[in-house]
mmCIF file of C-alpha atoms and ligand atoms in Angstrom:
data_model
loop_
_atom_site.group_PDB
_atom_site.id
_atom_site.type_symbol
_atom_site.label_atom_id
_atom_site.label_comp_id
_atom_site.label_asym_id
_atom_site.label_seq_id
_atom_site.Cartn_x
_atom_site.Cartn_y
_atom_site.Cartn_z
ATOM 1 C CA UNK A 26 -61.472 165.939 -2.726
ATOM 2 C CA UNK A 27 -60.002 163.272 -3.643
ATOM 3 C CA UNK A 28 -59.717 160.912 -6.490
ATOM 4 C CA UNK A 29 -62.406 158.520 -5.358
ATOM 5 C CA UNK A 30 -64.564 160.755 -2.613
ATOM 6 C CA UNK A 31 -65.382 164.125 -1.519
ATOM 7 C CA UNK A 32 -66.051 163.950 1.944
ATOM 8 C CA UNK A 33 -67.678 166.969 3.457
ATOM 9 C CA UNK A 34 -68.158 168.640 7.343
ATOM 10 C CA UNK A 35 -68.794 171.300 9.459
ATOM 11 C CA UNK A 36 -65.766 172.022 11.712
ATOM 12 C CA UNK A 37 -65.349 174.327 14.394
ATOM 13 C CA UNK A 38 -62.782 176.671 14.814
ATOM 14 C CA UNK A 39 -61.011 174.516 17.620
ATOM 15 C CA UNK A 40 -61.454 171.669 14.900
ATOM 16 C CA UNK A 41 -64.102 169.246 15.894
ATOM 17 C CA UNK A 42 -66.265 167.869 13.424
ATOM 18 C CA UNK A 43 -69.785 168.508 14.065
ATOM 19 C CA UNK A 44 -71.837 167.314 11.036
ATOM 20 C CA UNK A 45 -70.515 164.896 8.190
ATOM 21 C CA UNK A 46 -71.792 164.281 4.238
ATOM 22 C CA UNK A 47 -69.863 162.586 1.166
ATOM 23 C CA UNK A 48 -70.489 161.664 -2.112
ATOM 24 C CA UNK A 49 -68.436 159.635 -4.898
ATOM 25 C CA UNK A 50 -66.418 162.029 -7.135
ATOM 26 C CA UNK A 51 -67.922 162.294 -10.580
ATOM 27 C CA UNK A 52 -65.391 161.015 -13.219
ATOM 28 C CA UNK A 53 -66.892 163.213 -16.279
ATOM 29 C CA UNK A 54 -65.245 166.577 -15.729
ATOM 30 C CA UNK A 55 -64.648 169.544 -13.751
ATOM 31 C CA UNK A 56 -68.185 171.194 -13.904
ATOM 32 C CA UNK A 57 -69.698 167.930 -12.214
ATOM 33 C CA UNK A 58 -67.254 167.660 -9.633
ATOM 34 C CA UNK A 59 -68.370 171.543 -8.717
ATOM 35 C CA UNK A 60 -72.119 170.371 -8.985
ATOM 36 C CA UNK A 61 -71.457 167.689 -6.527
ATOM 37 C CA UNK A 62 -69.249 169.587 -3.950
ATOM 38 C CA UNK A 63 -72.149 172.577 -4.131
ATOM 39 C CA UNK A 64 -74.439 170.034 -3.417
ATOM 40 C CA UNK A 65 -72.412 168.863 -0.091
ATOM 41 C CA UNK A 66 -72.472 172.510 0.805
ATOM 42 C CA UNK A 67 -76.203 173.066 0.875
ATOM 43 C CA UNK A 68 -77.102 170.145 2.413
ATOM 44 C CA UNK A 69 -74.763 170.910 5.302
ATOM 45 C CA UNK A 70 -75.671 174.609 5.443
ATOM 46 C CA UNK A 71 -79.473 173.928 5.640
ATOM 47 C CA UNK A 72 -79.107 171.853 9.067
ATOM 48 C CA UNK A 73 -76.361 174.841 10.577
ATOM 49 C CA UNK A 74 -76.911 178.017 8.866
ATOM 50 C CA UNK A 75 -74.342 179.619 10.760
ATOM 51 C CA UNK A 76 -71.509 178.673 8.771
ATOM 52 C CA UNK A 77 -69.058 180.858 7.510
ATOM 53 C CA UNK A 78 -66.427 180.419 5.913
ATOM 54 C CA UNK A 79 -65.739 177.427 2.983
ATOM 55 C CA UNK A 80 -62.771 175.582 2.911
ATOM 56 C CA UNK A 81 -61.735 173.115 0.174
ATOM 57 C CA UNK A 82 -58.635 170.941 -0.253
ATOM 58 C CA UNK A 83 -58.362 169.354 -3.500
ATOM 59 C CA UNK A 84 -56.142 166.976 -5.007
ATOM 60 C CA UNK A 85 -53.297 168.290 -7.551
ATOM 61 C CA UNK A 86 -51.733 171.332 -8.405
ATOM 62 C CA UNK A 87 -53.935 174.432 -7.058
ATOM 63 C CA UNK A 88 -52.557 177.847 -7.310
ATOM 64 C CA UNK A 89 -52.892 179.447 -4.127
ATOM 65 C CA UNK A 90 -54.354 182.086 -3.438
ATOM 66 C CA UNK A 91 -56.636 182.248 -6.002
ATOM 67 C CA UNK A 92 -57.725 178.396 -5.845
ATOM 68 C CA UNK A 93 -57.436 177.613 -9.344
ATOM 69 C CA UNK A 94 -56.928 174.325 -9.931
ATOM 70 C CA UNK A 95 -54.264 173.332 -12.933
ATOM 71 C CA UNK A 96 -54.080 169.871 -13.207
ATOM 72 C CA UNK A 97 -54.753 166.677 -11.025
ATOM 73 C CA UNK A 98 -53.088 162.883 -12.429
ATOM 74 C CA UNK A 99 -56.106 160.869 -10.717
ATOM 75 C CA UNK A 100 -58.745 163.285 -10.979
ATOM 76 C CA UNK A 101 -61.157 164.320 -14.017
ATOM 77 C CA UNK A 102 -60.663 168.208 -13.224
ATOM 78 C CA UNK A 103 -58.251 170.466 -15.396
ATOM 79 C CA UNK A 104 -57.991 174.322 -15.135
ATOM 80 C CA UNK A 105 -60.666 174.374 -12.808
ATOM 81 C CA UNK A 106 -61.318 177.933 -11.296
ATOM 82 C CA UNK A 107 -62.883 176.303 -7.873
ATOM 83 C CA UNK A 108 -62.689 179.372 -4.984
ATOM 84 C CA UNK A 109 -63.992 181.242 -7.530
ATOM 85 C CA UNK A 110 -67.068 179.881 -8.633
ATOM 86 C CA UNK A 111 -67.603 178.262 -4.950
ATOM 87 C CA UNK A 112 -67.596 181.799 -3.671
ATOM 88 C CA UNK A 113 -70.086 183.024 -6.135
ATOM 89 C CA UNK A 114 -71.914 180.232 -5.833
ATOM 90 C CA UNK A 115 -72.397 180.259 -1.812
ATOM 91 C CA UNK A 116 -71.688 183.867 -1.136
ATOM 92 C CA UNK A 117 -69.229 182.884 1.599
ATOM 93 C CA UNK A 118 -65.869 183.605 1.462
ATOM 94 C CA UNK A 119 -63.823 180.612 0.462
ATOM 95 C CA UNK A 120 -60.369 179.121 0.490
ATOM 96 C CA UNK A 121 -58.980 176.611 -2.478
ATOM 97 C CA UNK A 122 -55.751 174.479 -1.509
ATOM 98 C CA UNK A 123 -54.133 171.137 -1.877
ATOM 99 C CA UNK A 124 -55.239 168.345 -0.252
ATOM 100 C CA UNK A 125 -51.841 167.627 1.722
ATOM 101 C CA UNK A 126 -51.140 171.287 2.547
ATOM 102 C CA UNK A 127 -54.997 171.382 4.238
ATOM 103 C CA UNK A 128 -54.144 168.055 5.944
ATOM 104 C CA UNK A 129 -50.534 169.234 7.265
ATOM 105 C CA UNK A 130 -52.455 172.447 8.714
ATOM 106 C CA UNK A 131 -54.723 170.557 10.292
ATOM 107 C CA UNK A 132 -51.720 168.056 11.893
ATOM 108 C CA UNK A 133 -50.365 171.183 13.032
ATOM 109 C CA UNK A 134 -52.848 172.899 14.520
ATOM 110 C CA UNK A 135 -54.806 170.793 16.312
ATOM 111 C CA UNK A 136 -53.048 166.965 15.548
ATOM 112 C CA UNK A 137 -49.672 165.651 16.095
ATOM 113 C CA UNK A 138 -47.964 169.220 15.977
ATOM 114 C CA UNK A 139 -49.771 170.941 17.496
ATOM 115 C CA UNK A 140 -48.199 174.024 19.907
ATOM 116 C CA UNK A 141 -45.399 173.414 17.145
ATOM 117 C CA UNK A 142 -44.308 176.393 14.378
ATOM 118 C CA UNK A 143 -41.870 174.368 12.460
ATOM 119 C CA UNK A 144 -43.620 170.791 11.157
ATOM 120 C CA UNK A 145 -43.288 169.151 7.938
ATOM 121 C CA UNK A 146 -46.555 166.663 7.247
ATOM 122 C CA UNK A 147 -45.809 163.383 4.911
ATOM 123 C CA UNK A 148 -49.072 161.602 3.490
ATOM 124 C CA UNK A 149 -48.185 158.328 2.233
ATOM 125 C CA UNK A 150 -51.050 156.546 0.747
ATOM 126 C CA UNK A 151 -51.928 155.820 -3.040
ATOM 127 C CA UNK A 152 -49.531 158.170 -3.589
ATOM 128 C CA UNK A 153 -46.840 160.403 -1.294
ATOM 129 C CA UNK A 154 -47.761 164.691 -0.407
ATOM 130 C CA UNK A 155 -46.083 166.693 1.664
ATOM 131 C CA UNK A 156 -46.502 169.821 3.794
ATOM 132 C CA UNK A 157 -44.219 172.472 5.067
ATOM 133 C CA UNK A 158 -45.141 174.883 7.680
ATOM 134 C CA UNK A 159 -42.322 176.961 8.687
ATOM 135 C CA UNK A 160 -42.784 179.711 11.283
ATOM 136 C CA UNK A 161 -46.723 178.815 11.746
ATOM 137 C CA UNK A 162 -47.406 179.729 7.579
ATOM 138 C CA UNK A 163 -47.832 177.046 5.465
ATOM 139 C CA UNK A 164 -44.999 177.097 2.482
ATOM 140 C CA UNK A 165 -46.956 177.723 -1.127
ATOM 141 C CA UNK A 166 -44.234 179.146 -2.961
ATOM 142 C CA UNK A 167 -44.560 181.635 -5.539
ATOM 143 C CA UNK A 168 -47.534 180.191 -7.278
ATOM 144 C CA UNK A 169 -49.227 177.519 -4.435
ATOM 145 C CA UNK A 170 -47.261 174.401 -5.748
ATOM 146 C CA UNK A 171 -44.318 174.451 -3.584
ATOM 147 C CA UNK A 172 -43.234 171.186 -1.488
ATOM 148 C CA UNK A 173 -44.546 168.362 -4.406
ATOM 149 C CA UNK A 174 -42.487 165.825 -2.352
ATOM 150 C CA UNK A 175 -44.260 162.966 -4.104
ATOM 151 C CA UNK A 176 -41.721 163.916 -7.257
ATOM 152 C CA UNK A 177 -38.666 165.072 -6.142
ATOM 153 C CA UNK A 178 -36.510 162.398 -7.713
ATOM 154 C CA UNK A 179 -34.600 159.663 -5.450
ATOM 155 C CA UNK A 180 -33.545 157.067 -7.802
ATOM 156 C CA UNK A 181 -31.910 158.015 -11.349
ATOM 157 C CA UNK A 182 -31.243 154.515 -12.232
ATOM 158 C CA UNK A 183 -34.716 152.888 -11.965
ATOM 159 C CA UNK A 184 -37.656 152.132 -14.569
ATOM 160 C CA UNK A 185 -40.386 152.610 -12.373
ATOM 161 C CA UNK A 186 -42.790 154.470 -13.496
ATOM 162 C CA UNK A 187 -44.669 158.178 -11.823
ATOM 163 C CA UNK A 188 -48.419 159.312 -12.323
ATOM 164 C CA UNK A 189 -46.726 162.336 -13.051
ATOM 165 C CA UNK A 190 -44.997 160.793 -16.458
ATOM 166 C CA UNK A 191 -41.111 160.286 -15.193
ATOM 167 C CA UNK A 192 -39.424 157.637 -13.217
ATOM 168 C CA UNK A 193 -37.690 157.581 -10.328
ATOM 169 C CA UNK A 194 -39.884 160.350 -8.359
ATOM 170 C CA UNK A 195 -40.398 159.419 -4.476
ATOM 171 C CA UNK A 196 -43.939 158.106 -5.100
ATOM 172 C CA UNK A 197 -42.649 155.974 -7.697
ATOM 173 C CA UNK A 198 -40.628 154.291 -5.525
ATOM 174 C CA UNK A 199 -42.272 154.631 -2.073
ATOM 175 C CA UNK A 200 -45.795 154.769 -2.014
ATOM 176 C CA UNK A 201 -49.203 152.556 -1.622
ATOM 177 C CA UNK A 202 -49.008 151.875 -5.523
ATOM 178 C CA UNK A 203 -45.062 151.424 -5.388
ATOM 179 C CA UNK A 204 -45.527 148.672 -2.715
ATOM 180 C CA UNK A 205 -48.498 146.786 -4.730
ATOM 181 C CA UNK A 206 -46.462 146.731 -7.981
ATOM 182 C CA UNK A 207 -43.308 145.616 -6.253
ATOM 183 C CA UNK A 208 -44.722 142.745 -4.655
ATOM 184 C CA UNK A 209 -46.145 141.559 -7.650
ATOM 185 C CA UNK A 210 -42.818 141.390 -9.066
ATOM 186 C CA UNK A 211 -42.081 139.421 -5.813
ATOM 187 C CA UNK A 212 -45.121 137.342 -6.482
ATOM 188 C CA UNK A 213 -44.612 136.381 -9.737
ATOM 189 C CA UNK A 214 -40.706 134.995 -8.991
ATOM 190 C CA UNK A 215 -42.125 133.511 -6.186
ATOM 191 C CA UNK A 216 -46.011 131.803 -7.488
ATOM 192 C CA UNK A 217 -45.974 128.933 -4.793
ATOM 193 C CA UNK A 218 -45.111 132.104 -1.592
ATOM 194 C CA UNK A 219 -47.087 133.145 1.206
ATOM 195 C CA UNK A 220 -47.942 136.595 -1.109
ATOM 196 C CA UNK A 221 -48.909 134.745 -4.118
ATOM 197 C CA UNK A 222 -51.563 132.407 -1.982
ATOM 198 C CA UNK A 223 -52.923 135.560 0.192
ATOM 199 C CA UNK A 224 -53.871 137.160 -2.869
ATOM 200 C CA UNK A 225 -54.884 134.041 -5.490
ATOM 201 C CA UNK A 226 -52.505 134.923 -7.731
ATOM 202 C CA UNK A 227 -49.586 137.788 -8.522
ATOM 203 C CA UNK A 228 -51.628 139.911 -10.494
ATOM 204 C CA UNK A 229 -54.513 140.149 -7.569
ATOM 205 C CA UNK A 230 -51.572 141.723 -5.372
ATOM 206 C CA UNK A 231 -52.326 144.975 -3.844
ATOM 207 C CA UNK A 232 -50.509 147.378 -1.053
ATOM 208 C CA UNK A 233 -53.181 145.527 1.231
ATOM 209 C CA UNK A 234 -51.964 141.822 0.756
ATOM 210 C CA UNK A 235 -48.341 143.152 1.294
ATOM 211 C CA UNK A 236 -49.386 144.367 4.610
ATOM 212 C CA UNK A 237 -51.661 141.607 5.449
ATOM 213 C CA UNK A 238 -48.592 138.813 4.583
ATOM 214 C CA UNK A 239 -45.952 141.196 6.316
ATOM 215 C CA UNK A 240 -48.269 141.460 9.774
ATOM 216 C CA UNK A 241 -48.075 137.330 9.436
ATOM 217 C CA UNK A 242 -44.306 137.800 9.803
ATOM 218 C CA UNK A 243 -43.756 136.683 5.797
ATOM 219 C CA UNK A 244 -40.622 137.747 5.177
ATOM 220 C CA UNK A 245 -40.986 138.801 1.365
ATOM 221 C CA UNK A 246 -43.447 141.139 2.486
ATOM 222 C CA UNK A 247 -41.467 142.577 5.506
ATOM 223 C CA UNK A 248 -38.456 142.874 3.092
ATOM 224 C CA UNK A 249 -41.128 144.878 0.728
ATOM 225 C CA UNK A 250 -41.700 147.449 3.611
ATOM 226 C CA UNK A 251 -38.185 147.729 4.619
ATOM 227 C CA UNK A 252 -37.440 149.024 0.681
ATOM 228 C CA UNK A 253 -40.414 151.292 0.653
ATOM 229 C CA UNK A 254 -39.155 152.969 4.462
ATOM 230 C CA UNK A 255 -35.726 153.204 2.868
ATOM 231 C CA UNK A 256 -36.835 155.221 0.303
ATOM 232 C CA UNK A 257 -39.309 157.041 2.167
ATOM 233 C CA UNK A 258 -36.513 158.043 4.704
ATOM 234 C CA UNK A 259 -34.545 159.093 1.876
ATOM 235 C CA UNK A 260 -37.459 161.728 1.432
ATOM 236 C CA UNK A 261 -37.731 162.573 4.809
ATOM 237 C CA UNK A 262 -33.977 163.070 5.314
ATOM 238 C CA UNK A 263 -33.691 165.730 2.522
ATOM 239 C CA UNK A 264 -37.564 167.758 3.860
ATOM 240 C CA UNK A 265 -35.523 168.073 7.113
ATOM 241 C CA UNK A 266 -32.790 168.858 5.512
ATOM 242 C CA UNK A 267 -34.032 171.658 3.596
ATOM 243 C CA UNK A 268 -36.562 172.905 5.923
ATOM 244 C CA UNK A 269 -35.219 172.021 9.647
ATOM 245 C CA UNK A 270 -38.342 171.483 10.753
ATOM 246 C CA UNK A 271 -39.588 170.495 15.057
ATOM 247 C CA UNK A 272 -40.595 167.472 13.908
ATOM 248 C CA UNK A 273 -41.971 165.063 10.881
ATOM 249 C CA UNK A 274 -45.747 164.036 11.104
ATOM 250 C CA UNK A 275 -46.531 160.744 8.664
ATOM 251 C CA UNK A 276 -50.092 160.394 7.577
ATOM 252 C CA UNK A 277 -51.813 158.458 4.983
ATOM 253 C CA UNK A 278 -53.391 155.384 4.388
ATOM 254 C CA UNK A 279 -49.964 152.954 4.404
ATOM 255 C CA UNK A 280 -49.423 154.310 8.371
ATOM 256 C CA UNK A 281 -52.298 151.775 9.762
ATOM 257 C CA UNK A 282 -49.260 149.779 9.079
ATOM 258 C CA UNK A 283 -47.356 151.353 12.199
ATOM 259 C CA UNK A 284 -43.917 150.674 13.112
ATOM 260 C CA UNK A 285 -43.556 147.842 9.652
ATOM 261 C CA UNK A 286 -43.323 151.163 8.202
ATOM 262 C CA UNK A 287 -42.130 153.654 10.570
ATOM 263 C CA UNK A 288 -38.915 151.727 11.482
ATOM 264 C CA UNK A 289 -37.749 151.132 8.442
ATOM 265 C CA UNK A 290 -38.327 154.743 7.308
ATOM 266 C CA UNK A 291 -37.007 156.340 10.599
ATOM 267 C CA UNK A 292 -33.444 153.856 10.327
ATOM 268 C CA UNK A 293 -33.036 155.422 6.661
ATOM 269 C CA UNK A 294 -34.027 158.884 7.453
ATOM 270 C CA UNK A 295 -31.314 159.247 10.566
ATOM 271 C CA UNK A 296 -28.838 157.338 7.737
ATOM 272 C CA UNK A 297 -29.397 160.086 4.879
ATOM 273 C CA UNK A 298 -30.267 163.385 6.786
ATOM 274 C CA UNK A 299 -27.377 166.271 7.160
ATOM 275 C CA UNK A 300 -24.554 165.711 9.663
ATOM 276 C CA UNK A 301 -26.732 163.888 12.186
ATOM 277 C CA UNK A 302 -24.509 163.293 14.616
ATOM 278 C CA UNK A 303 -24.259 166.919 15.212
ATOM 279 C CA UNK A 304 -27.839 167.802 15.742
ATOM 280 C CA UNK A 305 -31.046 166.922 17.814
ATOM 281 C CA UNK A 306 -32.710 164.964 14.832
ATOM 282 C CA UNK A 307 -36.293 165.963 14.699
ATOM 283 C CA UNK A 308 -38.504 162.947 15.928
ATOM 284 C CA UNK A 309 -41.110 161.309 13.256
ATOM 285 C CA UNK A 310 -44.364 160.970 14.548
ATOM 286 C CA UNK A 311 -47.676 159.176 13.522
ATOM 287 C CA UNK A 312 -50.242 161.612 12.792
ATOM 288 C CA UNK A 313 -53.279 161.688 15.104
ATOM 289 C CA UNK A 314 -56.015 163.017 12.949
ATOM 290 C CA UNK A 315 -56.048 160.042 10.418
ATOM 291 C CA UNK A 316 -58.528 159.970 7.458
ATOM 292 C CA UNK A 317 -60.065 163.240 8.689
ATOM 293 C CA UNK A 318 -56.975 165.278 8.432
ATOM 294 C CA UNK A 319 -58.172 166.860 5.336
ATOM 295 C CA UNK A 320 -62.006 167.763 6.141
ATOM 296 C CA UNK A 321 -60.448 169.333 9.413
ATOM 297 C CA UNK A 322 -57.627 171.217 7.674
ATOM 298 C CA UNK A 323 -59.277 172.649 4.991
ATOM 299 C CA UNK A 324 -62.455 173.756 7.453
ATOM 300 C CA UNK A 325 -59.419 175.181 9.538
ATOM 301 C CA UNK A 326 -58.036 176.624 7.364
ATOM 302 C CA UNK A 327 -61.112 178.731 6.296
ATOM 303 C CA UNK A 328 -61.579 180.128 9.170
ATOM 304 C CA UNK A 329 -58.086 181.104 10.006
ATOM 305 C CA UNK A 330 -57.653 183.059 6.854
ATOM 306 C CA UNK A 331 -61.651 184.796 7.447
ATOM 307 C CA UNK A 332 -60.116 185.682 10.824
ATOM 308 C CA UNK A 333 -56.550 187.095 9.696
ATOM 309 C CA UNK A 334 -58.304 189.096 6.791
ATOM 310 C CA UNK A 335 -55.991 187.206 4.537
ATOM 311 C CA UNK A 336 -56.153 188.853 1.031
ATOM 312 C CA UNK A 337 -56.761 185.328 -0.038
ATOM 313 C CA UNK A 338 -60.534 185.146 0.202
ATOM 314 C CA UNK A 339 -60.642 188.355 -2.067
ATOM 315 C CA UNK A 340 -58.142 186.752 -5.063
ATOM 316 C CA UNK A 341 -58.944 187.212 -8.631
ATOM 317 C CA UNK A 342 -58.795 183.769 -10.369
ATOM 318 C CA UNK A 343 -55.366 183.272 -12.860
ATOM 319 C CA UNK A 344 -56.691 183.278 -16.082
HETATM 320 ZN ZN1 ZN B 9 -43.402 161.962 -10.216
#
């Protein structure tokens, strides 16, 4: 469940998607989102009656294991007991987790991290998120909202605002949104430059404009990617310093730019991490599953939890 669309699918135990369904995310309230999810589930179950569990990855702060969604800056739902509602209406064991967590689970189980037990997965798109897998277990913290890496403070001297209401968060410095904002400022300062020309004016510039300009070799756009990579590398270095993973996987919409993003990010990460000359640095690798990671991870998390007889499937919602 994202800010703009809900992707559904039937996922097998080895992480294959054998059916898909999709709907726009309703903007009204939590009840309309639940109705849209329920309709997708019904459609998929009609064609696949052997479905044995429901898994949901939802944007926002999601309590684990209750699957109670507290708040999401880009969605209309608030205080939504999604796991309890879906378990009751479907009659199936259900898990609900944060979207970055389920994507991280998919990459660790069957993606770029397959075969590893200590993996950090960082998502860079409109926002910045992360999932941390330690000894093959997703790190969730006391209530389920651990590893909100997009909101760790990386710059205390900036006025760059974040969707969470603070300034200087990693997401405010190193997301697609941050890239678009920095590009608008750069184009306003140089109205005859490539960026302004490509977009037809500074105010029309998006992250995509910068990507297109950088791909054609525009030095201003490349400089913006270097800045983004600088901040992202600091965030990744802090995660590696904290969690000592075997590898770090980078995923999300901005990853389509490949080395434009990876090269400056790696340089900044290697420079910032604790004791780089005294350790083997975990490699920073692109993800394998692309935009399907959330869907696959939600399904695998439901099946893995079901077959481990985890108490999550019997949890009562928090009030
Ligand atoms: Zn923030």
